[in-house]
Structures are given as structure tokens and as C-alpha cells.
Tab-separated table of C-alpha atoms in Angstrom:
chain	number	residue	atom	x	y	z
A	30	UNK	CA	97.459	-8.926	209.325
A	31	UNK	CA	96.178	-5.367	209.745
A	32	UNK	CA	98.202	-4.204	206.715
A	33	UNK	CA	99.737	-7.044	204.628
A	34	UNK	CA	101.693	-4.542	202.547
A	35	UNK	CA	103.336	-2.841	205.511
A	36	UNK	CA	106.722	-4.352	204.537
A	37	UNK	CA	106.289	-3.937	200.786
A	38	UNK	CA	106.685	-6.643	198.138
A	39	UNK	CA	109.194	-9.515	198.312
A	40	UNK	CA	109.362	-9.333	202.101
A	41	UNK	CA	108.342	-11.311	205.181
A	42	UNK	CA	106.513	-9.558	208.001
A	43	UNK	CA	106.972	-10.929	211.537
A	44	UNK	CA	104.712	-9.642	214.273
A	45	UNK	CA	106.410	-8.624	217.496
A	46	UNK	CA	105.007	-7.450	220.812
A	47	UNK	CA	103.923	-3.876	220.206
A	48	UNK	CA	105.636	-3.784	216.786
A	49	UNK	CA	106.640	-5.843	213.722
A	50	UNK	CA	109.762	-6.739	211.783
A	51	UNK	CA	110.349	-6.837	208.023
A	52	UNK	CA	112.898	-9.093	206.305
A	53	UNK	CA	113.553	-9.646	202.625
A	54	UNK	CA	112.830	-12.962	200.952
A	55	UNK	CA	115.793	-15.023	199.752
A	56	UNK	CA	117.252	-13.454	196.636
A	57	UNK	CA	116.153	-9.945	197.634
A	58	UNK	CA	117.748	-7.155	199.652
A	59	UNK	CA	116.730	-3.745	200.974
A	60	UNK	CA	116.833	-0.986	198.380
A	61	UNK	CA	118.753	1.084	200.924
A	62	UNK	CA	120.689	-1.171	203.264
A	63	UNK	CA	121.148	1.649	205.804
A	64	UNK	CA	117.382	2.026	206.359
A	65	UNK	CA	114.772	-0.256	207.899
A	66	UNK	CA	112.812	-2.343	205.403
A	67	UNK	CA	109.308	-1.025	204.929
A	68	UNK	CA	106.817	0.341	202.446
A	69	UNK	CA	109.212	3.225	201.805
A	70	UNK	CA	112.324	1.048	201.576
A	71	UNK	CA	111.238	-2.086	199.761
A	72	UNK	CA	113.126	-5.256	198.905
A	73	UNK	CA	114.687	-5.401	195.470
A	74	UNK	CA	116.048	-8.338	193.500
A	75	UNK	CA	119.687	-9.241	194.132
A	76	UNK	CA	121.597	-9.655	190.869
A	77	UNK	CA	123.757	-12.534	192.084
A	78	UNK	CA	125.626	-12.656	188.786
A	79	UNK	CA	126.816	-9.080	189.268
A	80	UNK	CA	126.858	-8.659	193.038
A	81	UNK	CA	128.279	-12.016	194.178
A	82	UNK	CA	131.787	-12.768	192.948
A	83	UNK	CA	132.208	-16.078	191.110
A	84	UNK	CA	128.762	-17.288	192.237
A	85	UNK	CA	128.668	-20.014	189.569
A	86	UNK	CA	132.361	-20.882	189.615
A	87	UNK	CA	134.784	-21.053	186.713
A	88	UNK	CA	133.851	-21.889	183.110
A	89	UNK	CA	130.170	-21.128	183.633
A	90	UNK	CA	127.434	-18.726	182.531
A	91	UNK	CA	125.325	-16.925	185.146
A	92	UNK	CA	121.771	-15.822	184.300
A	93	UNK	CA	119.972	-13.622	186.827
A	94	UNK	CA	116.301	-14.347	187.561
A	95	UNK	CA	113.863	-12.547	189.881
A	96	UNK	CA	114.779	-13.604	193.383
A	97	UNK	CA	117.372	-16.096	192.238
A	98	UNK	CA	119.848	-16.964	189.489
A	99	UNK	CA	120.683	-19.834	187.156
A	100	UNK	CA	124.109	-21.307	186.380
A	101	UNK	CA	125.035	-23.262	183.261
A	102	UNK	CA	128.337	-24.591	181.937
A	103	UNK	CA	130.025	-23.051	178.929
A	104	UNK	CA	130.239	-25.108	175.764
A	105	UNK	CA	132.873	-27.817	176.161
A	106	UNK	CA	132.416	-28.075	179.942
A	107	UNK	CA	130.331	-30.278	182.269
A	108	UNK	CA	129.433	-29.872	185.926
A	109	UNK	CA	131.696	-31.888	188.236
A	110	UNK	CA	128.760	-33.531	190.048
A	111	UNK	CA	125.649	-33.588	187.837
A	112	UNK	CA	123.477	-34.404	190.876
A	113	UNK	CA	124.225	-31.041	192.476
A	114	UNK	CA	123.588	-27.466	191.290
A	115	UNK	CA	126.425	-25.604	189.614
A	116	UNK	CA	128.164	-23.210	191.997
A	117	UNK	CA	131.607	-22.213	193.232
A	118	UNK	CA	131.867	-25.553	195.079
A	119	UNK	CA	130.603	-27.670	192.176
A	120	UNK	CA	132.269	-26.099	189.185
A	121	UNK	CA	132.293	-26.795	185.470
A	122	UNK	CA	135.230	-28.856	184.245
A	123	UNK	CA	136.591	-29.470	180.769
A	124	UNK	CA	135.043	-32.280	178.706
A	125	UNK	CA	137.713	-34.484	177.135
A	126	UNK	CA	135.919	-34.978	173.833
A	127	UNK	CA	138.730	-37.213	172.551
A	128	UNK	CA	138.213	-39.637	175.433
A	129	UNK	CA	134.451	-39.204	175.623
A	130	UNK	CA	133.917	-39.963	171.934
A	131	UNK	CA	136.842	-41.659	170.189
A	132	UNK	CA	135.228	-41.157	166.763
A	133	UNK	CA	134.708	-37.391	167.150
A	134	UNK	CA	137.356	-36.650	164.489
A	135	UNK	CA	136.496	-39.554	162.216
A	136	UNK	CA	138.935	-42.190	160.894
A	137	UNK	CA	142.617	-41.555	160.048
A	138	UNK	CA	142.836	-38.569	162.409
A	139	UNK	CA	144.404	-37.511	165.706
A	140	UNK	CA	142.243	-35.882	168.381
A	141	UNK	CA	143.888	-33.411	170.772
A	142	UNK	CA	141.896	-32.207	173.767
A	143	UNK	CA	141.958	-28.466	174.472
A	144	UNK	CA	140.449	-26.370	177.264
A	145	UNK	CA	136.743	-26.206	176.470
A	146	UNK	CA	137.228	-27.714	173.040
A	147	UNK	CA	139.305	-30.148	170.960
A	148	UNK	CA	141.352	-30.187	167.763
A	149	UNK	CA	141.423	-32.735	164.947
A	150	UNK	CA	144.413	-33.298	162.668
A	151	UNK	CA	144.915	-35.837	159.906
A	152	UNK	CA	147.477	-38.623	160.214
A	153	UNK	CA	150.498	-38.456	157.909
A	154	UNK	CA	149.482	-39.347	154.383
A	155	UNK	CA	145.901	-38.134	154.833
A	156	UNK	CA	144.119	-34.807	154.293
A	157	UNK	CA	140.681	-33.342	155.006
A	158	UNK	CA	138.032	-34.208	152.418
A	159	UNK	CA	137.190	-30.497	152.283
A	160	UNK	CA	140.315	-28.515	153.277
A	161	UNK	CA	138.270	-25.334	153.798
A	162	UNK	CA	136.306	-26.932	156.666
A	163	UNK	CA	137.468	-28.182	160.082
A	164	UNK	CA	138.217	-31.896	160.310
A	165	UNK	CA	135.312	-33.735	161.946
A	166	UNK	CA	133.096	-36.799	161.702
A	167	UNK	CA	131.375	-34.951	158.842
A	168	UNK	CA	134.613	-33.895	157.114
A	169	UNK	CA	136.914	-36.859	157.502
A	170	UNK	CA	140.527	-37.454	156.533
A	171	UNK	CA	141.064	-39.224	153.221
A	172	UNK	CA	144.177	-40.766	151.707
A	173	UNK	CA	146.519	-38.444	149.803
A	174	UNK	CA	147.478	-39.896	146.428
A	175	UNK	CA	151.071	-38.702	146.537
A	176	UNK	CA	151.753	-40.193	143.101
A	177	UNK	CA	149.046	-38.022	141.572
A	178	UNK	CA	149.547	-35.022	143.842
A	179	UNK	CA	153.301	-34.860	143.225
A	180	UNK	CA	154.365	-36.892	140.166
A	181	UNK	CA	158.064	-36.313	140.891
A	182	UNK	CA	157.871	-37.635	144.461
A	183	UNK	CA	159.928	-40.732	143.519
A	184	UNK	CA	162.306	-38.902	141.211
A	185	UNK	CA	163.047	-39.810	137.572
A	186	UNK	CA	163.113	-43.362	136.164
A	187	UNK	CA	160.790	-44.691	138.871
A	188	UNK	CA	157.263	-46.002	139.349
A	189	UNK	CA	155.090	-44.543	142.123
A	190	UNK	CA	152.424	-46.773	143.687
A	191	UNK	CA	149.902	-45.149	146.019
A	192	UNK	CA	149.166	-46.911	149.314
A	193	UNK	CA	146.772	-46.083	152.148
A	194	UNK	CA	148.381	-43.214	154.019
A	195	UNK	CA	151.635	-43.577	152.104
A	196	UNK	CA	153.217	-44.522	148.765
A	197	UNK	CA	155.902	-46.804	147.373
A	198	UNK	CA	158.657	-46.081	144.852
A	199	UNK	CA	160.281	-48.688	142.621
A	200	UNK	CA	162.843	-48.275	139.867
A	201	UNK	CA	161.973	-48.910	136.235
A	202	UNK	CA	163.582	-51.927	134.570
A	203	UNK	CA	167.228	-51.182	133.886
A	204	UNK	CA	167.550	-48.747	136.792
A	205	UNK	CA	168.498	-49.099	140.446
A	206	UNK	CA	168.549	-46.866	143.527
A	207	UNK	CA	171.620	-44.646	143.821
A	208	UNK	CA	172.001	-45.865	147.402
A	209	UNK	CA	170.510	-49.347	147.701
A	210	UNK	CA	170.389	-49.118	151.503
A	211	UNK	CA	167.993	-46.151	151.399
A	212	UNK	CA	164.395	-45.819	150.253
A	213	UNK	CA	163.928	-44.602	146.693
A	214	UNK	CA	162.861	-40.945	146.693
A	215	UNK	CA	163.539	-37.565	145.139
A	216	UNK	CA	166.705	-37.546	147.278
A	217	UNK	CA	167.748	-41.093	146.369
A	218	UNK	CA	166.849	-41.454	142.723
A	219	UNK	CA	167.021	-44.341	140.295
A	220	UNK	CA	170.123	-44.411	138.095
A	221	UNK	CA	170.904	-46.442	135.009
A	222	UNK	CA	172.340	-49.931	135.507
A	223	UNK	CA	175.399	-50.489	133.319
A	224	UNK	CA	174.588	-54.076	132.431
A	225	UNK	CA	177.769	-54.343	130.341
A	226	UNK	CA	179.900	-53.551	133.365
A	227	UNK	CA	177.689	-55.322	135.866
A	228	UNK	CA	177.748	-58.616	133.929
A	229	UNK	CA	180.467	-58.910	131.306
A	230	UNK	CA	178.906	-62.076	129.877
A	231	UNK	CA	175.468	-60.511	129.352
A	232	UNK	CA	175.875	-60.610	125.555
A	233	UNK	CA	177.707	-63.924	125.428
A	234	UNK	CA	181.071	-64.604	123.743
A	235	UNK	CA	182.283	-62.880	120.580
A	236	UNK	CA	180.022	-59.851	121.129
A	237	UNK	CA	180.201	-56.190	122.049
A	238	UNK	CA	177.958	-54.836	124.829
A	239	UNK	CA	176.854	-51.213	124.589
A	240	UNK	CA	175.135	-49.688	127.608
A	241	UNK	CA	171.991	-47.644	126.955
A	242	UNK	CA	169.736	-45.691	129.278
A	243	UNK	CA	167.674	-48.284	131.095
A	244	UNK	CA	168.921	-51.077	128.860
A	245	UNK	CA	171.844	-52.310	126.777
A	246	UNK	CA	172.594	-53.464	123.234
A	247	UNK	CA	174.570	-56.459	121.997
A	248	UNK	CA	176.336	-56.647	118.640
A	249	UNK	CA	178.524	-59.401	117.201
A	250	UNK	CA	182.222	-58.844	116.652
A	251	UNK	CA	183.375	-58.609	113.053
A	252	UNK	CA	183.323	-62.033	111.473
A	253	UNK	CA	180.530	-63.316	113.756
A	254	UNK	CA	176.742	-63.376	113.466
A	255	UNK	CA	173.835	-64.257	115.754
A	256	UNK	CA	173.012	-67.942	115.990
A	257	UNK	CA	169.362	-66.977	115.383
A	258	UNK	CA	169.223	-63.670	113.489
A	259	UNK	CA	165.492	-63.333	114.229
A	260	UNK	CA	166.189	-62.951	117.971
A	261	UNK	CA	168.066	-60.182	119.809
């Protein structure tokens, strides 16, 4: 009471019989720990972020303040118990964005959780609307038109029909898949059907059958003519 500043700033002064005692406030320490706290050895701020190992725990950011410090979680992390302050006993844990928000990647996409983040990838048959940007709710996955993107995807003599996330191949009239047990593709192309061999009666009696690419031609034997010459 005689001299309030006897201990210096950021300190408590306790009167004792015939003397007094100085102690630093929480968050402060003696400038020289080997000397008694006083006007010539004042209390300085403790930089908890630097001087106390792992004070905020893993995956956190420590910000020193005068007499204290503040902990916050890094992006992509949340405190384990939001009702308690962040520290080494209540650390920041990874947010599973894929589970927390199922639509984070938008439609037609897979979401893969990563430490402190997440990754979006398009399902097969889809691609990012803007391939130069990351896939997200604002840059969603759209259907790939394989028929337009790769005209030869079905091989020659075939029709390509785009479908959502896929496509379908079908042979042109007069053609069939090389291997009928496999899907038509560039590796299982459509080949000409030899109608003359496949069905010997395709032209009827007294006629020659000539196979053509994707079709066939009928002609009467010598001495015969079509019943109706105006029809094939």
C-alpha cells in the first residue's frame, strides 16, 4: 500500500510481517528467473506458443496474447469437445467433409476424405464441367458424350447412342458383332452379315444371291424374271 509499484507491472504484491512478496500474474514470468521479482526484475509476458510445447495440441494454430494465448483449429479440423477450450487434452480432429455434407462434391461424384481436407472425383462416364477447376458443388460432374468425344468408340459399321454416364453401341443393318457374346466396341467390331450364306432362301428359288457390304443383291437365273419387275 505504501508503494503499489514495488513489484512492478503484471505482478501481485503480498504483504508479509516485516516484508512483502511479489508474484507474477498468470501468463507472466520473471524477466530473470534467478532473481527475486521486483521493480528491477519485472514480470514479462509468457509466449505460451513458443515456450510451452504443444500447448494447443495437434492440428491447431496458437496465437500469443498479453498474459495469455488463443488456440484455434486449422482449416479442415474441429475441436473434439466444442464446450471446452482447445488444448493438448482437447485437440483438433479431422472433419470428415464427405460424411458431414454428402453433397460437398455435387452429383455424379465420389468424395474421399483426407487429413484436414477432402478430394472429389467424377464417377465413370462423367467429367468436371470446367476441367481446369477442382470438382465441387460449384463445378459439378457432367455426363461425357462418348459418341461425340470419340466417334470411333464403337468401331466401324456401328451406331453410338449416348447414355447418362455411359453409352451404347449397336450394329448397323446388315452387320453383326464379331463375337455375339461380347459387347460391341472398338475391340469387338461389327462385321458384315453374309445373308446369302446365312439364309440360302433369302432370294427365293431360281435366283442368285450376291453378298454386299451391309446388304445383299438378288438376281434371277438366266431364263427367269421377277414376278413383279417394279419390286426388288
